[in-house]
mmCIF file of C-alpha atoms and ligand atoms in Angstrom:
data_model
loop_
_atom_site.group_PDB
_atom_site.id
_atom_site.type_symbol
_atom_site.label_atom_id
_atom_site.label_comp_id
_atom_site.label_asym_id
_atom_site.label_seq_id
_atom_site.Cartn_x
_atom_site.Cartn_y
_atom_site.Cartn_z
ATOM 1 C CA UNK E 1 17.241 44.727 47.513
ATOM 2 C CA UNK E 2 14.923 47.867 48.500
ATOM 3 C CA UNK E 3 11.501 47.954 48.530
ATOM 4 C CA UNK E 4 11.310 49.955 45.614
ATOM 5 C CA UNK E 5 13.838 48.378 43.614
ATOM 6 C CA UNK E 6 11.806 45.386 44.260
ATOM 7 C CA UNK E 7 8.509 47.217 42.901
ATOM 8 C CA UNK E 8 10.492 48.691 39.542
ATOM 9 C CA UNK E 9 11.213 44.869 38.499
ATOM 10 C CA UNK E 10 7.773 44.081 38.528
ATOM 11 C CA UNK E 11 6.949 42.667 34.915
ATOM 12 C CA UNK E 12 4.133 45.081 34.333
ATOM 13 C CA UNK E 13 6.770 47.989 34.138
ATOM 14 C CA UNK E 14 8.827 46.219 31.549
ATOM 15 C CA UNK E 15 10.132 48.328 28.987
ATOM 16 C CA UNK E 16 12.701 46.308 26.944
ATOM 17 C CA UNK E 17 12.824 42.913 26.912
ATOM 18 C CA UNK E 18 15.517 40.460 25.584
ATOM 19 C CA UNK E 19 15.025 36.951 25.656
ATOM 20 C CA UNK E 20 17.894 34.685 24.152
ATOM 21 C CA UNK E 21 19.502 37.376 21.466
ATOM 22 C CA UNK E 22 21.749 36.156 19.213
ATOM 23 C CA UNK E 23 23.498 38.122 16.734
ATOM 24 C CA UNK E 24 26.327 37.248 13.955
ATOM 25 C CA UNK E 25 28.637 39.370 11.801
ATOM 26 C CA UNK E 26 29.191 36.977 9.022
ATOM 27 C CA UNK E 27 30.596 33.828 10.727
ATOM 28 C CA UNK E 28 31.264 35.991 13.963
ATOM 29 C CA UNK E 29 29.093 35.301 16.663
ATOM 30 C CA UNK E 30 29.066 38.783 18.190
ATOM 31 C CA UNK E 31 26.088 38.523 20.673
ATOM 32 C CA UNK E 32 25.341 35.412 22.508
ATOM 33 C CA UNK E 33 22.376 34.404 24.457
ATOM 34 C CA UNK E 34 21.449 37.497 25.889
ATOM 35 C CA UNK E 35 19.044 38.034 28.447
ATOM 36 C CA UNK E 36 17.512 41.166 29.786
ATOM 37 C CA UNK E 37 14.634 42.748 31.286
ATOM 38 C CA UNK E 38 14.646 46.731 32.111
ATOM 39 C CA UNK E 39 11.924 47.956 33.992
ATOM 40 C CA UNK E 40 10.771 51.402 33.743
ATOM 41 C CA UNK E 41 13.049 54.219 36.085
ATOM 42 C CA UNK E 42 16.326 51.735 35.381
ATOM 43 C CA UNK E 43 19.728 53.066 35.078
ATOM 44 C CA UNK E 44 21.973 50.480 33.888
ATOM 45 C CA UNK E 45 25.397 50.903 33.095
ATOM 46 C CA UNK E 46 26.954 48.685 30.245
ATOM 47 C CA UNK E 47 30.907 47.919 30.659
ATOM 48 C CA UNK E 48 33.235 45.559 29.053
ATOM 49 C CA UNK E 49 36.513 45.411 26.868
ATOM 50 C CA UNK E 50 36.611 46.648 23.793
ATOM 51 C CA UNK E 51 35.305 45.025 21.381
ATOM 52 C CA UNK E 52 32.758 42.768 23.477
ATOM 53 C CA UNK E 53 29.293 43.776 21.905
ATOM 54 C CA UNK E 54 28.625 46.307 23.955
ATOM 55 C CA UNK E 55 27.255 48.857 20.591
ATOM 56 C CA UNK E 56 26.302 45.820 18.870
ATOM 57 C CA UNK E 57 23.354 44.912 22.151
ATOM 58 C CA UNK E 58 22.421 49.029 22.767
ATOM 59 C CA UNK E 59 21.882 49.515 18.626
ATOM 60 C CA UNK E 60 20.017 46.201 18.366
ATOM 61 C CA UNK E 61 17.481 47.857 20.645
ATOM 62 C CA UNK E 62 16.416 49.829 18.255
ATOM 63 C CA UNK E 63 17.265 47.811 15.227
ATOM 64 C CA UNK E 64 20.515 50.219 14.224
ATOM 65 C CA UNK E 65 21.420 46.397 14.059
ATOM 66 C CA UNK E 66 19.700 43.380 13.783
ATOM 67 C CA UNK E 67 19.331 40.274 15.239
ATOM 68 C CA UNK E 68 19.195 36.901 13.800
ATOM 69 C CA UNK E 69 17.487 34.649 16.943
ATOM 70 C CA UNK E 70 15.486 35.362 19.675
ATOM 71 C CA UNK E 71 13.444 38.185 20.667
ATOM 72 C CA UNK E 72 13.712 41.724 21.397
ATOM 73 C CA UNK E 73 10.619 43.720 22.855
ATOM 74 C CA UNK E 74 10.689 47.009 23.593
ATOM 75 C CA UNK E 75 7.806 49.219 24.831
ATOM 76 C CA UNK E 76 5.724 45.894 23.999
ATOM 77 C CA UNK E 77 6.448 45.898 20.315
ATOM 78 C CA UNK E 78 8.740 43.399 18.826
ATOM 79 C CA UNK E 79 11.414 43.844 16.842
ATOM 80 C CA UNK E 80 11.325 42.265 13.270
ATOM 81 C CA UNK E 81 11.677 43.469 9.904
ATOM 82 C CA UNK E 82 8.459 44.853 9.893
ATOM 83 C CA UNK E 83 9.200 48.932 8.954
ATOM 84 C CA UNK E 84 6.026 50.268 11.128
ATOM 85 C CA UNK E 85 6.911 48.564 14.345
ATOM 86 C CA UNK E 86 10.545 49.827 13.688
ATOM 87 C CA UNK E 87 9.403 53.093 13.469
ATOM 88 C CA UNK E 88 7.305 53.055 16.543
ATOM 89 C CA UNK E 89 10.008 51.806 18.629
ATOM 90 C CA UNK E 90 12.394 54.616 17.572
ATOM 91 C CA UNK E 91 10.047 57.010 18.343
ATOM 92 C CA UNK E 92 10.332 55.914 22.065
ATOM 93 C CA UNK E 93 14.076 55.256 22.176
ATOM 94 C CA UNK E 94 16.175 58.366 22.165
ATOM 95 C CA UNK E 95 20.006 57.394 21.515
ATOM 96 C CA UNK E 96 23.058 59.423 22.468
ATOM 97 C CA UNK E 97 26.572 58.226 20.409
ATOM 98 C CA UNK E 98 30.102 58.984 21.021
ATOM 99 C CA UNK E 99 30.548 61.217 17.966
ATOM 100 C CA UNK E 100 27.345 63.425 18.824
ATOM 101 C CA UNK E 101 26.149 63.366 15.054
ATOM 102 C CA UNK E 102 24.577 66.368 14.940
ATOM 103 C CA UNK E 103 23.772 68.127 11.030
ATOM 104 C CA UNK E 104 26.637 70.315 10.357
ATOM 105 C CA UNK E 105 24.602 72.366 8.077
ATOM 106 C CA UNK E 106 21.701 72.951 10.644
ATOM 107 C CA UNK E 107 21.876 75.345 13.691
ATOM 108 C CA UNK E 108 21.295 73.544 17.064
ATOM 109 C CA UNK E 109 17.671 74.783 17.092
ATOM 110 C CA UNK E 110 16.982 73.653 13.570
ATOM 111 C CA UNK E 111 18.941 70.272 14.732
ATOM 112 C CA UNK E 112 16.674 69.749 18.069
ATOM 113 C CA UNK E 113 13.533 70.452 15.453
ATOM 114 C CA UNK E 114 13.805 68.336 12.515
ATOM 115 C CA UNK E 115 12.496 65.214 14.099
ATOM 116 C CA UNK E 116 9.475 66.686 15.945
ATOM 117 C CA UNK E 117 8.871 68.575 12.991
ATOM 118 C CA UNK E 118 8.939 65.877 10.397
ATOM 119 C CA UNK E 119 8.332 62.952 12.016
ATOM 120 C CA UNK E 120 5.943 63.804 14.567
ATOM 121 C CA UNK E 121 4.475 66.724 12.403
ATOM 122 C CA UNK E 122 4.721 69.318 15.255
ATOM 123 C CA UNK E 123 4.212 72.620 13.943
ATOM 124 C CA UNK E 124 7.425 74.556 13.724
ATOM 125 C CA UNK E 125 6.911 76.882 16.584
ATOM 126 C CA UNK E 126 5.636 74.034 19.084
ATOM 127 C CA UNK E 127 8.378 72.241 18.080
ATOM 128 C CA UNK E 128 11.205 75.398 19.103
ATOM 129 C CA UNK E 129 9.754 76.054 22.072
ATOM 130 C CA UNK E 130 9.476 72.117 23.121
ATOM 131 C CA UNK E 131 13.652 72.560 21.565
ATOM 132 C CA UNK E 132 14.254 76.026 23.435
ATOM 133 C CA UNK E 133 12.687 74.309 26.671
ATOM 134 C CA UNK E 134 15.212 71.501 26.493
ATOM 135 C CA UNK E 135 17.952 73.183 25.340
ATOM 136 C CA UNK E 136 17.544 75.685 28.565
ATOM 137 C CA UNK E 137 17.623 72.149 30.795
ATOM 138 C CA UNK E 138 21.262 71.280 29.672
ATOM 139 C CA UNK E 139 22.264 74.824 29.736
ATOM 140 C CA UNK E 140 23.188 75.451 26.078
ATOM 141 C CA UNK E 141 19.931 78.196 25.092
ATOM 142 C CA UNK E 142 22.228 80.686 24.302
ATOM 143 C CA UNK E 143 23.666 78.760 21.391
ATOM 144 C CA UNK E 144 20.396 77.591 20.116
ATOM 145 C CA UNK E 145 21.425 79.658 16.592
ATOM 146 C CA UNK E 146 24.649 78.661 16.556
ATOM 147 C CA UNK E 147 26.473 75.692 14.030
ATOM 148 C CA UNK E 148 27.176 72.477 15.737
ATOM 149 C CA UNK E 149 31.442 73.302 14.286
ATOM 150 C CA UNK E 150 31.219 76.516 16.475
ATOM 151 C CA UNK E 151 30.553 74.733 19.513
ATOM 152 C CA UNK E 152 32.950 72.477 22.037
ATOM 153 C CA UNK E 153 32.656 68.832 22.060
ATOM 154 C CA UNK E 154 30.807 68.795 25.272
ATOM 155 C CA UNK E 155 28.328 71.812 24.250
ATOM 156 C CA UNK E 156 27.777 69.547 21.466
ATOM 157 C CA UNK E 157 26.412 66.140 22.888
ATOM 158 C CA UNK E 158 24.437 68.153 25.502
ATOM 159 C CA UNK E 159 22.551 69.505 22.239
ATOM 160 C CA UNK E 160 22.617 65.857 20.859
ATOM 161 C CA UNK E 161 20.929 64.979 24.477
ATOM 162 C CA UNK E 162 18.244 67.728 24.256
ATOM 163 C CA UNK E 163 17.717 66.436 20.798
ATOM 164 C CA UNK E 164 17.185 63.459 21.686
ATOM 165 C CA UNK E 165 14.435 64.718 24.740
ATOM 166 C CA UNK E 166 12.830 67.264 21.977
ATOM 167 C CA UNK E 167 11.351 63.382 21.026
ATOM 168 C CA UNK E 168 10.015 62.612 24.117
ATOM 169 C CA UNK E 169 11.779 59.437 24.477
ATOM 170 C CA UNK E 170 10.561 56.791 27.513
ATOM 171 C CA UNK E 171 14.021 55.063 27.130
ATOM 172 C CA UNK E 172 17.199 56.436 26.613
ATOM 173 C CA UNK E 173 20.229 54.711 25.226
ATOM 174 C CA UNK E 174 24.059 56.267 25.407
ATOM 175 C CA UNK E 175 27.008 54.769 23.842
ATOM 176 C CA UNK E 176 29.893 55.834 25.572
ATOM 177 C CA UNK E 177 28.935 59.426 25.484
ATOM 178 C CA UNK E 178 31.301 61.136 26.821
ATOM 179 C CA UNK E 179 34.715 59.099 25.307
ATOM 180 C CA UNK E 180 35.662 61.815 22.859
ATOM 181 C CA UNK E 181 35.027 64.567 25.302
ATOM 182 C CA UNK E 182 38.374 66.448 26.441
ATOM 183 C CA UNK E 183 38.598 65.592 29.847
ATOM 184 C CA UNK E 184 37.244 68.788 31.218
ATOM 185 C CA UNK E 185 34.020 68.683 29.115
ATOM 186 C CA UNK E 186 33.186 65.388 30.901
ATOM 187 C CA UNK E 187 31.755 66.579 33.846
ATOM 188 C CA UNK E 188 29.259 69.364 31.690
ATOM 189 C CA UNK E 189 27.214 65.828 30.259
ATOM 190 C CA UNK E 190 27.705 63.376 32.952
ATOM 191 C CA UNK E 191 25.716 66.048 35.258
ATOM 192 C CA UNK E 192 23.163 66.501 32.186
ATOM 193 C CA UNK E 193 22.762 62.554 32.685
ATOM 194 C CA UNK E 194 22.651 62.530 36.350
ATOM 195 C CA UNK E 195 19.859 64.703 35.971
ATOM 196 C CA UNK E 196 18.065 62.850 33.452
ATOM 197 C CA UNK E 197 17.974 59.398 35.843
ATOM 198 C CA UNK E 198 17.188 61.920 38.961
ATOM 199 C CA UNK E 199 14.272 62.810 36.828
ATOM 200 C CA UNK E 200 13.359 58.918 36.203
ATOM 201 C CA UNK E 201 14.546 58.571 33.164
ATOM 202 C CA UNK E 202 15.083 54.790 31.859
ATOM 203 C CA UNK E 203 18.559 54.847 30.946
ATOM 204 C CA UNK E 204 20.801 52.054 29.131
ATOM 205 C CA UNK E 205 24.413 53.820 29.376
ATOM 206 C CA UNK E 206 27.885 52.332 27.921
ATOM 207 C CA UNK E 207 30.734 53.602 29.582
ATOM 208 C CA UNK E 208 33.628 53.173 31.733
ATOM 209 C CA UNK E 209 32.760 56.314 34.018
ATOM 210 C CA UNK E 210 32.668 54.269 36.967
ATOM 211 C CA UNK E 211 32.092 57.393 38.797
ATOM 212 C CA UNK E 212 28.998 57.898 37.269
ATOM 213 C CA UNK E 213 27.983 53.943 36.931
ATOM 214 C CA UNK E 214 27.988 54.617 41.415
ATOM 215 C CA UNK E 215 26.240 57.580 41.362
ATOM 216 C CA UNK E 216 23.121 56.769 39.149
ATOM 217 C CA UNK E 217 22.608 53.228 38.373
ATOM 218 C CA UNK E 218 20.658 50.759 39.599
ATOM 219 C CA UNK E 219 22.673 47.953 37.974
ATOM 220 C CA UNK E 220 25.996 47.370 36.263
ATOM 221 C CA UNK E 221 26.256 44.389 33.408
ATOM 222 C CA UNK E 222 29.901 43.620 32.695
ATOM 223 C CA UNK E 223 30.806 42.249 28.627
ATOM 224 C CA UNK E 224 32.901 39.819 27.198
ATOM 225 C CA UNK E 225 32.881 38.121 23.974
ATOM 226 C CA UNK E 226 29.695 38.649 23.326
ATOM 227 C CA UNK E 227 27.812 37.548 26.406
ATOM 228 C CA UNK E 228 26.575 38.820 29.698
ATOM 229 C CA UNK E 229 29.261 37.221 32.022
ATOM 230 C CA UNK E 230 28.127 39.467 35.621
ATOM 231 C CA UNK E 231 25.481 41.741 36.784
ATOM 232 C CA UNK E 232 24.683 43.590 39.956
ATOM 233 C CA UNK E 233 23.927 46.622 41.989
ATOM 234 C CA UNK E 234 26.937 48.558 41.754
ATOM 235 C CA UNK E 235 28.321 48.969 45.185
ATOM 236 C CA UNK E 236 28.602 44.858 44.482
ATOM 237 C CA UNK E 237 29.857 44.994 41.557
ATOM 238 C CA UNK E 238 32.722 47.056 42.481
ATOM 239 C CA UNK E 239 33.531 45.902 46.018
ATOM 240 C CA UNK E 240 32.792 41.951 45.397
ATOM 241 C CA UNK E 241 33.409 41.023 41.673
ATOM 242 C CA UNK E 242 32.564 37.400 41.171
ATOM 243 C CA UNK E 243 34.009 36.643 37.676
ATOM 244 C CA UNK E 244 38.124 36.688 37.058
ATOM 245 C CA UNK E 245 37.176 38.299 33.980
ATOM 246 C CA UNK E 246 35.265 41.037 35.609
ATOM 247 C CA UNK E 247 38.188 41.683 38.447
ATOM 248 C CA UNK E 248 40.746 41.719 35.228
ATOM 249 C CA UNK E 249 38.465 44.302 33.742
ATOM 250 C CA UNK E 250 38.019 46.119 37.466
ATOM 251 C CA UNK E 251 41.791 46.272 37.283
ATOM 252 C CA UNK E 252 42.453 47.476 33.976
ATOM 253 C CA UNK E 253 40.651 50.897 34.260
ATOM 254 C CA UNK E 254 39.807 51.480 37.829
HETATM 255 N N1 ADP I 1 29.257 46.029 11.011
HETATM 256 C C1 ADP I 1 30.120 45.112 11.466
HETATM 257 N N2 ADP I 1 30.553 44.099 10.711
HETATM 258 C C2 ADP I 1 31.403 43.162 11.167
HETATM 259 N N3 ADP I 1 31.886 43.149 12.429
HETATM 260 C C3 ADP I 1 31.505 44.137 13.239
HETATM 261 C C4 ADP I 1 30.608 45.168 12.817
HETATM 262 N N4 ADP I 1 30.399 46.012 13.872
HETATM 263 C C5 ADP I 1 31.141 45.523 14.887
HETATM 264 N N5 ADP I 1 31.796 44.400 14.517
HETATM 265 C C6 ADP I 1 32.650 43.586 15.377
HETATM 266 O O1 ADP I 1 31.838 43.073 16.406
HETATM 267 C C7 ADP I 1 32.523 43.113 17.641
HETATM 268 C C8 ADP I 1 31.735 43.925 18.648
HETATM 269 O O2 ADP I 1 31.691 45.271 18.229
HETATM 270 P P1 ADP I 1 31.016 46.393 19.112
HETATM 271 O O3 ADP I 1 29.617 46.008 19.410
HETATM 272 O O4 ADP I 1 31.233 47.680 18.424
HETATM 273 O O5 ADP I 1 31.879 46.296 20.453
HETATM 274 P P2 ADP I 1 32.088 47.336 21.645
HETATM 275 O O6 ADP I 1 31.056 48.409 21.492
HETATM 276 O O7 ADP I 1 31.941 46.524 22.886
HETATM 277 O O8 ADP I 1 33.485 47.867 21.510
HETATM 278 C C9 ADP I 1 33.900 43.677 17.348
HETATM 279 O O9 ADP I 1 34.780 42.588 17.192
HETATM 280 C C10 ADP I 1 33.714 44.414 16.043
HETATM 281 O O10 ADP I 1 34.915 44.420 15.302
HETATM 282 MG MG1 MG I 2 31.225 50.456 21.210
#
């Protein structure tokens, strides 16, 4: 380990914490004794079969889901049912989903503003220019007043991504962002990402883009059934898997 990956795991720097999560679906037992501490600057890269818990552990970080035992912390707040700490940790987590969700309705400027101007009470023009600035950053200002329908999948979750920014997130959560992209829209919001972690964004990502999982992140956790089964830097993780499951996995879509 570097120096400075050394320094980012320093406890001070902590910015979500999980400490024995356990989550069920009815009888299922769908997340099991998970552990996890990201410092601020991370990029880690989620991966696992389908199926394994991956959306279940990224939307329990800011209680999409809930959990039923142990402890999730996140910007020093803990999770419970208690609505006000909910809010506040949403206001810090920005999360990017497969299917963009964007307003249909709303132009991609009027998208990017609702939240700054509702939630955080911006006024409206602080809140387009904060919208126009991000929008400019993943290259998509020249749509700002057009419908979400008139755009192309990948224009689309790079407005979900400046969205997202228009909050001023400190932690940013994808689930597998770019898996109903066309192939050749891939590219257009994996470099949007790149950018984000080159900035120092803390990043949680699901996806198989191993590409991507070498180029920016710091670690890679590898799913199944629920539980954490291998972690490392990713040069490691590729080259030297330790677990059969994670080689099966490896071999399945590499
Ligand atoms: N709301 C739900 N109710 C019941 N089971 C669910 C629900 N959401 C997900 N599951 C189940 O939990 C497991 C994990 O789902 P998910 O976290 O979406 O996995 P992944 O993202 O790794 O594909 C799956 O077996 C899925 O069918
Ligand atoms: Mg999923």
């Amino acid at each position: 380990m570097t120096a400075t990956q050394g320094k980012q795991d320093t406890s001070n720097d902590v910015m979500v914490e999980l400490r024995n999560v356990n989550k069920w679906y009815g009888d299922f037992h769908v997340l099991k004794n998970i552990n996890l501490q990201v410092s601020k600057g991370e990029r880690i890269i989620i991966c696992g079969p389908s199926g394994c818990g991956k959306s279940t552990l990224i939307r329990c970080m800011n209680r999409l889901e809930e959990h039923q035992k142990g402890d999730i912390i996140v910007s020093g707040v803990t999770l419970d049912d208690d609505l006000k700490r909910i809010d506040r940790v949403r206001r810090d987590i920005g999360m990017v989903f497969q299917q963009f969700n964007l307003f249909p309705h709303l132009t991609v400027m009027e998208n990017c503003c609702l939240a700054p101007i509702w939630v955080q009470k911006k006024p409206r023009r602080d809140a387009e220019a904060i919208a126009m600035k991000y929008l400019e950053r993943v290259q998509i200002a020249d749509q700002a007043s057009k419908f979400p329908g008139q755009l192309s999948g990948g224009q689309q979750q790079r407005v979900a991504i400046a969205r997202s920014l228009c909050m001023n997130p400190s932690i940013m959560l994808f689930d597998e962002p770019t898996s109903a992209l066309d192939p050749e829209m891939i590219k257009e919001v994996l470099d949007v990402m790149v950018d984000l972690a080159r900035e120092g964004m803390t990043m949680l990502c699901v996806t198989h883009e191993m590409g991507f999982a070498k180029t920016v992140a710091n670690r890679v956790l590898f799913m199944d059934a629920g539980e954490i089964i291998e972690e490392n830097e990713p040069n490691e993780f590729f080259d030297n898997p330790q677990s059969d499951r994670t080689k099966l996995f490896l071999s399945q879509i590499l």
